[in-house]
Amino acid sequence: MILFTIIGAGNMGSAIAKKLLSSNFCTPENIAISDHSEEKLEYFERLGCPTSTDSSCFIPDSQFIILAIKPQILRSFLSNVQHLFSSETVLCSIAAGVNENDLYENSGCEKIIRIMPNTPLLVSEGVCGLYANNKVSSDEKNIIHRMLNCFGLVVECENEDLIDSITALSGSGPAYYLYVMEEMQKKAMRFGFSKEIAKEIALQTLRGAGALSYHSEENFEVLRKNITSKGGTTEAALHFFQENKLGNIWQEGINAAYKKSKELASTNSVSGKN
Ligand SMILES: NC(=O)c1ccc[n+]([C@@H]2O[C@H](COP(=O)([O-])OP(=O)(O)OC[C@H]3O[C@@H](n4cnc5c(N)ncnc54)[C@H](OP(=O)(O)O)[C@@H]3O)[C@@H](O)[C@H]2O)c1
């Protein structure tokens, strides 16, 4: 019996497999991986993982199937291989906007787990939302929880709706902070710094703020107030941001991502129930 089969060795599938191997979470023979491309599989084959361009071949012998293919092709893939799943198969999907009901209707698998990772998992600084339906045993859920610990923080979602929320928060979130860094870099360049130094200023300031919060027990607001002197420069900027309702804009932006996640789920749904 193989523990994990990863379908799709693209950005996410290969990152997951590499991290599981580098953190010694499991041995190569316990991670099978399939993809259309032999080239993408070569690396894993060399390490001793079972690999195949036939995505159906490991399914009958695997406990956890990790679906790392695009949402648009997920349904047809599941329909084609549904006869290979057993009542014990645990189907784990990282696809955005494909809900539990849709996964069940197309695969016939009752044990469904949805995982919402983000790209910083590539450097073990990810946030992964984890939702397991009530057919998944606590032992099975624990295995996936421990697996996700290799990638960073794991946030358990008690209901599926929270997966849409975490998609809008940490799933898309790295892009929000990158956007802020872009603006910081642009401004630093306008002040006369070189592009390279401007980038370092933006990056190190974000890292510093993150590290400061990480090493402190205080909440963000207290830390912010601690570095905002009355009548000082920071206060001037924050006053401008608040006057212009930057907080509301930020909240509304996250809301737009949340609504989009729901919209994708209903567009992707075969049953039309969601
Ligand atoms: N990238 C992100 O930041 C991110 C974040 C959170 C969640 N996700 C989710 O992760 C999933 C994968 O995204 P990705 O960016 O890793 O996509 P990707 O780079 O396109 O990887 C998908 C891989 O699966 C292969 N594939 C397609 N059909 C297959 C099949 N039947 N059997 C085996 N392999 C097959 C693709 O091959 P071909 O190219 O030849 O089709 C490709 O190599 C998506 O559902 C996405 O929603 C991604």
mmCIF file of C-alpha atoms and ligand atoms in Angstrom:
data_model
loop_
_atom_site.group_PDB
_atom_site.id
_atom_site.type_symbol
_atom_site.label_atom_id
_atom_site.label_comp_id
_atom_site.label_asym_id
_atom_site.label_seq_id
_atom_site.Cartn_x
_atom_site.Cartn_y
_atom_site.Cartn_z
ATOM 1 C CA MET A 1 0.000 0.000 0.000
ATOM 2 C CA ILE A 2 1.310 3.461 -0.940
ATOM 3 C CA LEU A 3 0.607 6.244 1.555
ATOM 4 C CA PHE A 4 0.271 9.198 -0.869
ATOM 5 C CA THR A 5 -0.327 9.472 -4.580
ATOM 6 C CA ILE A 6 0.067 12.949 -5.991
ATOM 7 C CA ILE A 7 -1.751 13.591 -9.253
ATOM 8 C CA GLY A 8 0.047 16.376 -11.124
ATOM 9 C CA ALA A 9 3.745 17.257 -10.772
ATOM 10 C CA GLY A 10 3.319 20.965 -11.572
ATOM 11 C CA ASN A 11 4.095 23.909 -9.266
ATOM 12 C CA MET A 12 2.157 22.695 -6.254
ATOM 13 C CA GLY A 13 2.320 18.904 -6.697
ATOM 14 C CA SER A 14 6.086 18.870 -7.091
ATOM 15 C CA ALA A 15 6.571 21.374 -4.229
ATOM 16 C CA ILE A 16 4.495 19.146 -1.941
ATOM 17 C CA ALA A 17 6.381 15.996 -2.952
ATOM 18 C CA LYS A 18 9.791 17.680 -2.571
ATOM 19 C CA LYS A 19 8.950 19.024 0.867
ATOM 20 C CA LEU A 20 7.628 15.668 2.106
ATOM 21 C CA LEU A 21 10.848 14.030 0.991
ATOM 22 C CA SER A 22 13.255 16.727 2.236
ATOM 23 C CA SER A 23 11.606 16.820 5.660
ATOM 24 C CA ASN A 24 11.724 12.995 5.859
ATOM 25 C CA PHE A 25 7.989 12.930 6.473
ATOM 26 C CA CYS A 26 7.914 9.749 4.449
ATOM 27 C CA THR A 27 10.209 7.596 2.374
ATOM 28 C CA PRO A 28 10.223 7.870 -1.448
ATOM 29 C CA GLU A 29 8.433 4.571 -1.885
ATOM 30 C CA ASN A 30 5.502 6.045 0.056
ATOM 31 C CA ILE A 31 4.956 8.918 -2.383
ATOM 32 C CA ALA A 32 3.806 7.984 -5.852
ATOM 33 C CA ILE A 33 3.481 10.777 -8.365
ATOM 34 C CA SER A 34 1.986 11.016 -11.814
ATOM 35 C CA ASP A 35 2.006 13.620 -14.550
ATOM 36 C CA HIS A 36 1.627 13.732 -18.329
ATOM 37 C CA SER A 37 5.228 14.806 -18.612
ATOM 38 C CA GLU A 38 8.052 12.293 -18.118
ATOM 39 C CA GLU A 39 10.409 15.220 -17.720
ATOM 40 C CA LYS A 40 8.555 16.484 -14.628
ATOM 41 C CA LEU A 41 8.699 12.976 -13.134
ATOM 42 C CA GLU A 42 12.406 12.323 -13.745
ATOM 43 C CA TYR A 43 13.583 13.974 -10.523
ATOM 44 C CA PHE A 44 11.206 11.907 -8.375
ATOM 45 C CA GLU A 45 12.004 8.721 -10.211
ATOM 46 C CA ARG A 46 15.702 9.239 -9.481
ATOM 47 C CA LEU A 47 14.882 9.582 -5.783
ATOM 48 C CA GLY A 48 13.031 6.254 -5.814
ATOM 49 C CA CYS A 49 9.395 7.409 -5.866
ATOM 50 C CA PRO A 50 6.980 5.312 -7.921
ATOM 51 C CA THR A 51 6.174 7.490 -10.954
ATOM 52 C CA SER A 52 3.946 7.117 -13.979
ATOM 53 C CA THR A 53 2.468 9.067 -16.861
ATOM 54 C CA ASP A 54 -0.644 6.941 -16.348
ATOM 55 C CA SER A 55 -2.415 8.791 -13.538
ATOM 56 C CA SER A 56 -4.723 5.891 -12.788
ATOM 57 C CA CYS A 57 -2.122 3.250 -12.025
ATOM 58 C CA PHE A 58 -1.400 3.978 -8.333
ATOM 59 C CA ILE A 59 -4.921 4.880 -7.267
ATOM 60 C CA PRO A 60 -6.125 1.410 -6.211
ATOM 61 C CA ASP A 61 -3.073 0.947 -3.941
ATOM 62 C CA SER A 62 -3.033 4.372 -2.278
ATOM 63 C CA GLN A 63 -4.527 5.546 0.972
ATOM 64 C CA PHE A 64 -4.444 9.299 0.233
ATOM 65 C CA ILE A 65 -4.882 10.747 -3.251
ATOM 66 C CA ILE A 66 -3.633 14.337 -3.467
ATOM 67 C CA LEU A 67 -5.196 16.141 -6.403
ATOM 68 C CA ALA A 68 -2.777 18.811 -7.635
ATOM 69 C CA ILE A 69 -4.272 19.463 -11.071
ATOM 70 C CA LYS A 70 -6.147 22.510 -12.338
ATOM 71 C CA PRO A 71 -9.767 22.918 -11.189
ATOM 72 C CA GLN A 72 -11.036 23.007 -14.794
ATOM 73 C CA ILE A 73 -9.949 19.422 -15.496
ATOM 74 C CA LEU A 74 -10.551 17.961 -12.052
ATOM 75 C CA ARG A 75 -14.122 16.801 -12.664
ATOM 76 C CA SER A 76 -13.417 14.943 -15.891
ATOM 77 C CA PHE A 77 -10.311 13.370 -14.326
ATOM 78 C CA LEU A 78 -12.318 12.106 -11.335
ATOM 79 C CA SER A 79 -15.152 10.790 -13.506
ATOM 80 C CA ASN A 80 -12.661 8.792 -15.585
ATOM 81 C CA VAL A 81 -11.002 7.117 -12.611
ATOM 82 C CA GLN A 82 -13.905 6.840 -10.195
ATOM 83 C CA HIS A 83 -14.129 3.036 -10.564
ATOM 84 C CA LEU A 84 -10.595 2.787 -9.075
ATOM 85 C CA PHE A 85 -11.390 4.364 -5.708
ATOM 86 C CA SER A 86 -12.268 2.195 -2.735
ATOM 87 C CA SER A 87 -14.407 3.024 0.277
ATOM 88 C CA GLU A 88 -11.149 3.626 2.182
ATOM 89 C CA THR A 89 -9.650 6.136 -0.281
ATOM 90 C CA VAL A 90 -9.158 9.596 1.195
ATOM 91 C CA LEU A 91 -9.442 12.206 -1.543
ATOM 92 C CA CYS A 92 -7.444 15.364 -0.783
ATOM 93 C CA SER A 93 -7.918 18.305 -3.107
ATOM 94 C CA ILE A 94 -5.864 21.483 -3.200
ATOM 95 C CA ALA A 95 -7.921 22.915 -6.065
ATOM 96 C CA ALA A 96 -9.414 26.352 -5.476
ATOM 97 C CA GLY A 97 -13.181 26.624 -5.861
ATOM 98 C CA VAL A 98 -14.072 22.922 -6.160
ATOM 99 C CA ASN A 99 -16.243 22.008 -3.215
ATOM 100 C CA GLU A 100 -16.791 18.826 -1.240
ATOM 101 C CA ASN A 101 -20.076 18.011 -2.923
ATOM 102 C CA ASP A 102 -18.545 18.366 -6.364
ATOM 103 C CA LEU A 103 -15.600 16.147 -5.423
ATOM 104 C CA TYR A 104 -17.950 13.512 -4.033
ATOM 105 C CA GLU A 105 -20.333 13.573 -7.010
ATOM 106 C CA ASN A 106 -17.520 13.099 -9.504
ATOM 107 C CA SER A 107 -15.448 10.532 -7.624
ATOM 108 C CA GLY A 108 -17.896 8.645 -5.441
ATOM 109 C CA CYS A 109 -15.327 9.008 -2.618
ATOM 110 C CA GLU A 110 -16.939 9.698 0.715
ATOM 111 C CA LYS A 111 -13.777 10.708 2.561
ATOM 112 C CA ILE A 112 -12.975 14.198 1.354
ATOM 113 C CA ILE A 113 -10.317 16.635 2.527
ATOM 114 C CA ARG A 114 -9.851 20.109 1.130
ATOM 115 C CA ILE A 115 -6.532 21.851 1.563
ATOM 116 C CA MET A 116 -5.921 25.493 0.721
ATOM 117 C CA PRO A 117 -2.168 26.053 0.585
ATOM 118 C CA ASN A 118 -0.286 29.180 -0.400
ATOM 119 C CA THR A 119 2.942 29.498 -2.363
ATOM 120 C CA PRO A 120 5.262 30.339 0.600
ATOM 121 C CA LEU A 121 4.981 26.625 1.391
ATOM 122 C CA LEU A 122 7.836 26.352 -1.104
ATOM 123 C CA VAL A 123 10.082 27.833 1.599
ATOM 124 C CA SER A 124 8.286 26.187 4.564
ATOM 125 C CA GLU A 125 6.564 29.485 5.429
ATOM 126 C CA GLY A 126 3.144 28.591 4.090
ATOM 127 C CA VAL A 127 -0.328 28.744 5.569
ATOM 128 C CA CYS A 128 -2.530 25.755 4.786
ATOM 129 C CA GLY A 129 -6.259 25.696 5.478
ATOM 130 C CA LEU A 130 -7.490 22.175 6.214
ATOM 131 C CA TYR A 131 -11.083 20.995 6.035
ATOM 132 C CA ALA A 132 -12.022 17.320 6.459
ATOM 133 C CA ASN A 133 -15.581 16.048 6.168
ATOM 134 C CA ASN A 134 -17.119 13.839 8.837
ATOM 135 C CA LYS A 135 -16.346 10.613 6.947
ATOM 136 C CA VAL A 136 -12.616 11.170 7.467
ATOM 137 C CA SER A 137 -11.371 9.517 10.663
ATOM 138 C CA SER A 138 -9.373 11.491 13.207
ATOM 139 C CA ASP A 139 -6.327 9.292 12.465
ATOM 140 C CA GLU A 140 -6.576 10.101 8.761
ATOM 141 C CA LYS A 141 -6.996 13.803 9.457
ATOM 142 C CA ASN A 142 -3.993 13.721 11.807
ATOM 143 C CA ILE A 143 -1.798 12.253 9.086
ATOM 144 C CA ILE A 144 -2.715 15.116 6.746
ATOM 145 C CA HIS A 145 -2.321 17.670 9.543
ATOM 146 C CA ARG A 146 1.179 16.377 10.294
ATOM 147 C CA MET A 147 1.993 16.336 6.592
ATOM 148 C CA LEU A 148 0.926 19.989 6.243
ATOM 149 C CA ASN A 149 3.048 20.942 9.263
ATOM 150 C CA CYS A 150 6.051 20.421 6.965
ATOM 151 C CA PHE A 151 4.898 23.464 4.969
ATOM 152 C CA GLY A 152 4.271 25.990 7.766
ATOM 153 C CA LEU A 153 1.156 26.927 9.714
ATOM 154 C CA VAL A 154 -1.926 24.680 9.508
ATOM 155 C CA VAL A 155 -5.336 26.212 10.153
ATOM 156 C CA GLU A 156 -8.146 23.734 10.710
ATOM 157 C CA CYS A 157 -11.445 24.873 9.191
ATOM 158 C CA GLU A 158 -14.494 23.471 10.962
ATOM 159 C CA ASN A 159 -16.718 24.047 7.974
ATOM 160 C CA GLU A 160 -16.165 24.319 4.259
ATOM 161 C CA ASP A 161 -17.134 27.981 4.156
ATOM 162 C CA LEU A 162 -13.963 28.757 6.102
ATOM 163 C CA ILE A 163 -11.944 27.299 3.228
ATOM 164 C CA ASP A 164 -13.313 30.124 1.051
ATOM 165 C CA SER A 165 -12.351 32.585 3.782
ATOM 166 C CA ILE A 166 -8.819 31.270 4.073
ATOM 167 C CA THR A 167 -8.507 31.318 0.283
ATOM 168 C CA ALA A 168 -9.197 35.070 0.431
ATOM 169 C CA LEU A 169 -6.874 35.609 3.412
ATOM 170 C CA SER A 170 -3.724 33.513 3.177
ATOM 171 C CA GLY A 171 -4.307 31.866 -0.231
ATOM 172 C CA SER A 172 -4.262 35.202 -2.045
ATOM 173 C CA GLY A 173 -2.580 37.076 0.811
ATOM 174 C CA PRO A 174 1.057 36.796 -0.322
ATOM 175 C CA ALA A 175 0.085 38.858 -3.387
ATOM 176 C CA TYR A 176 -1.392 41.598 -1.158
ATOM 177 C CA TYR A 177 1.883 42.021 0.734
ATOM 178 C CA LEU A 178 3.862 41.816 -2.494
ATOM 179 C CA TYR A 179 1.713 44.657 -3.826
ATOM 180 C CA VAL A 180 2.598 46.756 -0.772
ATOM 181 C CA MET A 181 6.276 45.943 -1.324
ATOM 182 C CA GLU A 182 6.002 46.973 -4.981
ATOM 183 C CA GLU A 183 4.666 50.365 -3.903
ATOM 184 C CA MET A 184 7.383 50.729 -1.238
ATOM 185 C CA GLN A 185 10.038 49.925 -3.832
ATOM 186 C CA LYS A 186 8.564 52.412 -6.336
ATOM 187 C CA LYS A 187 8.488 55.151 -3.733
ATOM 188 C CA ALA A 188 12.052 54.430 -2.600
ATOM 189 C CA MET A 189 13.173 54.699 -6.233
ATOM 190 C CA ARG A 190 11.351 58.025 -6.597
ATOM 191 C CA PHE A 191 13.246 59.229 -3.538
ATOM 192 C CA GLY A 192 16.461 58.414 -5.430
ATOM 193 C CA PHE A 193 17.519 54.949 -4.267
ATOM 194 C CA SER A 194 18.678 52.402 -6.841
ATOM 195 C CA LYS A 195 16.226 49.674 -7.850
ATOM 196 C CA GLU A 196 18.216 47.044 -5.943
ATOM 197 C CA ILE A 197 18.497 49.028 -2.717
ATOM 198 C CA ALA A 198 14.828 50.060 -3.020
ATOM 199 C CA LYS A 199 13.894 46.384 -3.223
ATOM 200 C CA GLU A 200 15.993 45.556 -0.175
ATOM 201 C CA ILE A 201 14.432 48.405 1.810
ATOM 202 C CA ALA A 202 10.911 47.170 0.971
ATOM 203 C CA LEU A 203 11.715 43.543 1.705
ATOM 204 C CA GLN A 204 13.672 44.063 4.910
ATOM 205 C CA THR A 205 11.033 46.450 6.305
ATOM 206 C CA LEU A 206 8.316 43.824 5.828
ATOM 207 C CA ARG A 207 10.552 41.083 7.228
ATOM 208 C CA GLY A 208 11.415 43.295 10.194
ATOM 209 C CA ALA A 209 7.770 44.090 10.962
ATOM 210 C CA GLY A 210 6.912 40.385 10.651
ATOM 211 C CA ALA A 211 9.820 39.315 12.871
ATOM 212 C CA LEU A 212 8.994 41.971 15.464
ATOM 213 C CA SER A 213 5.416 40.686 15.724
ATOM 214 C CA TYR A 214 6.530 37.089 15.625
ATOM 215 C CA HIS A 215 8.840 37.523 18.607
ATOM 216 C CA SER A 216 6.374 39.579 20.638
ATOM 217 C CA GLU A 217 3.345 38.643 22.727
ATOM 218 C CA GLU A 218 1.701 41.986 21.946
ATOM 219 C CA ASN A 219 -1.014 42.393 19.358
ATOM 220 C CA PHE A 220 -0.385 44.256 16.107
ATOM 221 C CA GLU A 221 -2.137 47.418 17.237
ATOM 222 C CA VAL A 222 -0.002 47.775 20.377
ATOM 223 C CA LEU A 223 3.188 47.203 18.397
ATOM 224 C CA ARG A 224 2.096 49.783 15.828
ATOM 225 C CA LYS A 225 1.272 52.348 18.513
ATOM 226 C CA ASN A 226 4.635 51.679 20.193
ATOM 227 C CA ILE A 227 6.430 52.908 17.073
ATOM 228 C CA THR A 228 4.080 55.801 16.328
ATOM 229 C CA SER A 229 5.288 58.856 18.223
ATOM 230 C CA LYS A 230 2.847 61.680 18.734
ATOM 231 C CA GLY A 231 3.388 64.367 16.098
ATOM 232 C CA GLY A 232 6.003 62.199 14.329
ATOM 233 C CA THR A 233 6.550 60.905 10.805
ATOM 234 C CA THR A 234 4.822 57.528 11.236
ATOM 235 C CA GLU A 235 1.771 59.244 12.657
ATOM 236 C CA ALA A 236 1.652 61.553 9.638
ATOM 237 C CA ALA A 237 1.555 58.616 7.231
ATOM 238 C CA LEU A 238 -0.906 56.586 9.290
ATOM 239 C CA HIS A 239 -3.169 59.600 9.667
ATOM 240 C CA PHE A 240 -3.230 59.968 5.878
ATOM 241 C CA PHE A 241 -3.966 56.242 5.387
ATOM 242 C CA GLN A 242 -6.797 56.347 7.933
ATOM 243 C CA GLU A 243 -8.306 59.563 6.532
ATOM 244 C CA ASN A 244 -8.383 57.862 3.142
ATOM 245 C CA LYS A 245 -9.920 54.711 4.603
ATOM 246 C CA LEU A 246 -7.116 52.356 3.632
ATOM 247 C CA GLY A 247 -8.357 49.888 6.264
ATOM 248 C CA ASN A 248 -11.789 49.702 4.591
ATOM 249 C CA ILE A 249 -10.235 49.341 1.150
ATOM 250 C CA TRP A 250 -8.117 46.455 2.432
ATOM 251 C CA GLN A 251 -11.138 44.717 4.014
ATOM 252 C CA GLU A 252 -13.209 45.195 0.853
ATOM 253 C CA GLY A 253 -10.404 43.781 -1.288
ATOM 254 C CA ILE A 254 -10.324 40.615 0.822
ATOM 255 C CA ASN A 255 -14.088 40.450 0.534
ATOM 256 C CA ALA A 256 -13.827 40.565 -3.272
ATOM 257 C CA ALA A 257 -11.495 37.539 -3.142
ATOM 258 C CA TYR A 258 -13.925 35.717 -0.818
ATOM 259 C CA LYS A 259 -16.870 36.376 -3.149
ATOM 260 C CA LYS A 260 -14.813 35.203 -6.126
ATOM 261 C CA SER A 261 -13.966 31.978 -4.324
ATOM 262 C CA LYS A 262 -17.693 31.327 -3.737
ATOM 263 C CA GLU A 263 -18.508 32.252 -7.322
ATOM 264 C CA LEU A 264 -15.871 29.816 -8.659
ATOM 265 C CA ALA A 265 -17.303 27.054 -6.467
ATOM 266 C CA SER A 266 -20.792 27.568 -7.901
ATOM 267 C CA THR A 267 -19.473 27.827 -11.489
ATOM 268 C CA ASN A 268 -17.451 24.643 -11.046
ATOM 269 C CA SER A 269 -20.257 22.747 -9.372
ATOM 270 C CA VAL A 270 -21.773 19.976 -11.502
ATOM 271 C CA SER A 271 -24.767 19.536 -9.333
ATOM 272 C CA GLY A 272 -25.666 23.206 -9.262
ATOM 273 C CA LYS A 273 -26.461 22.773 -5.561
ATOM 274 C CA ASN A 274 -23.673 25.053 -4.418
HETATM 275 N N1 LIG B 1 -0.143 27.690 -7.831
HETATM 276 C C1 LIG B 1 -0.665 28.185 -6.705
HETATM 277 O O1 LIG B 1 -0.248 29.209 -6.160
HETATM 278 C C2 LIG B 1 -1.803 27.468 -6.015
HETATM 279 C C3 LIG B 1 -2.192 27.840 -4.720
HETATM 280 C C4 LIG B 1 -3.244 27.118 -4.098
HETATM 281 C C5 LIG B 1 -3.874 26.087 -4.773
HETATM 282 N N2 LIG B 1 -3.480 25.767 -6.053
HETATM 283 C C6 LIG B 1 -4.179 24.678 -6.727
HETATM 284 O O2 LIG B 1 -3.206 23.686 -7.049
HETATM 285 C C7 LIG B 1 -3.624 22.973 -8.209
HETATM 286 C C8 LIG B 1 -2.428 22.825 -9.134
HETATM 287 O O3 LIG B 1 -1.956 24.116 -9.497
HETATM 288 P P1 LIG B 1 -0.506 24.288 -10.139
HETATM 289 O O4 LIG B 1 -0.214 25.735 -10.156
HETATM 290 O O5 LIG B 1 0.457 23.334 -9.495
HETATM 291 O O6 LIG B 1 -0.810 23.756 -11.639
HETATM 292 P P2 LIG B 1 0.217 23.230 -12.744
HETATM 293 O O7 LIG B 1 1.576 23.800 -12.502
HETATM 294 O O8 LIG B 1 -0.431 23.411 -14.068
HETATM 295 O O9 LIG B 1 0.330 21.666 -12.433
HETATM 296 C C9 LIG B 1 -0.614 20.718 -12.776
HETATM 297 C C10 LIG B 1 0.145 19.538 -13.409
HETATM 298 O O10 LIG B 1 -0.761 18.444 -13.514
HETATM 299 C C11 LIG B 1 -0.586 17.853 -14.807
HETATM 300 N N3 LIG B 1 -1.783 17.098 -15.150
HETATM 301 C C12 LIG B 1 -2.917 17.515 -15.748
HETATM 302 N N4 LIG B 1 -3.799 16.495 -15.871
HETATM 303 C C13 LIG B 1 -3.201 15.415 -15.323
HETATM 304 C C14 LIG B 1 -3.590 14.067 -15.165
HETATM 305 N N5 LIG B 1 -4.777 13.604 -15.587
HETATM 306 N N6 LIG B 1 -2.735 13.210 -14.588
HETATM 307 C C15 LIG B 1 -1.516 13.642 -14.161
HETATM 308 N N7 LIG B 1 -1.090 14.909 -14.304
HETATM 309 C C16 LIG B 1 -1.913 15.785 -14.882
HETATM 310 C C17 LIG B 1 -0.322 19.044 -15.692
HETATM 311 O O11 LIG B 1 0.212 18.622 -16.918
HETATM 312 P P3 LIG B 1 -0.130 19.483 -18.252
HETATM 313 O O12 LIG B 1 0.456 20.821 -18.016
HETATM 314 O O13 LIG B 1 0.516 18.692 -19.338
HETATM 315 O O14 LIG B 1 -1.628 19.522 -18.342
HETATM 316 C C18 LIG B 1 0.655 19.826 -14.825
HETATM 317 O O15 LIG B 1 1.971 19.352 -14.952
HETATM 318 C C19 LIG B 1 -4.779 23.768 -8.816
HETATM 319 O O16 LIG B 1 -5.983 23.076 -8.597
HETATM 320 C C20 LIG B 1 -4.782 25.085 -8.080
HETATM 321 O O17 LIG B 1 -6.097 25.590 -7.883
HETATM 322 C C21 LIG B 1 -2.464 26.412 -6.678
#
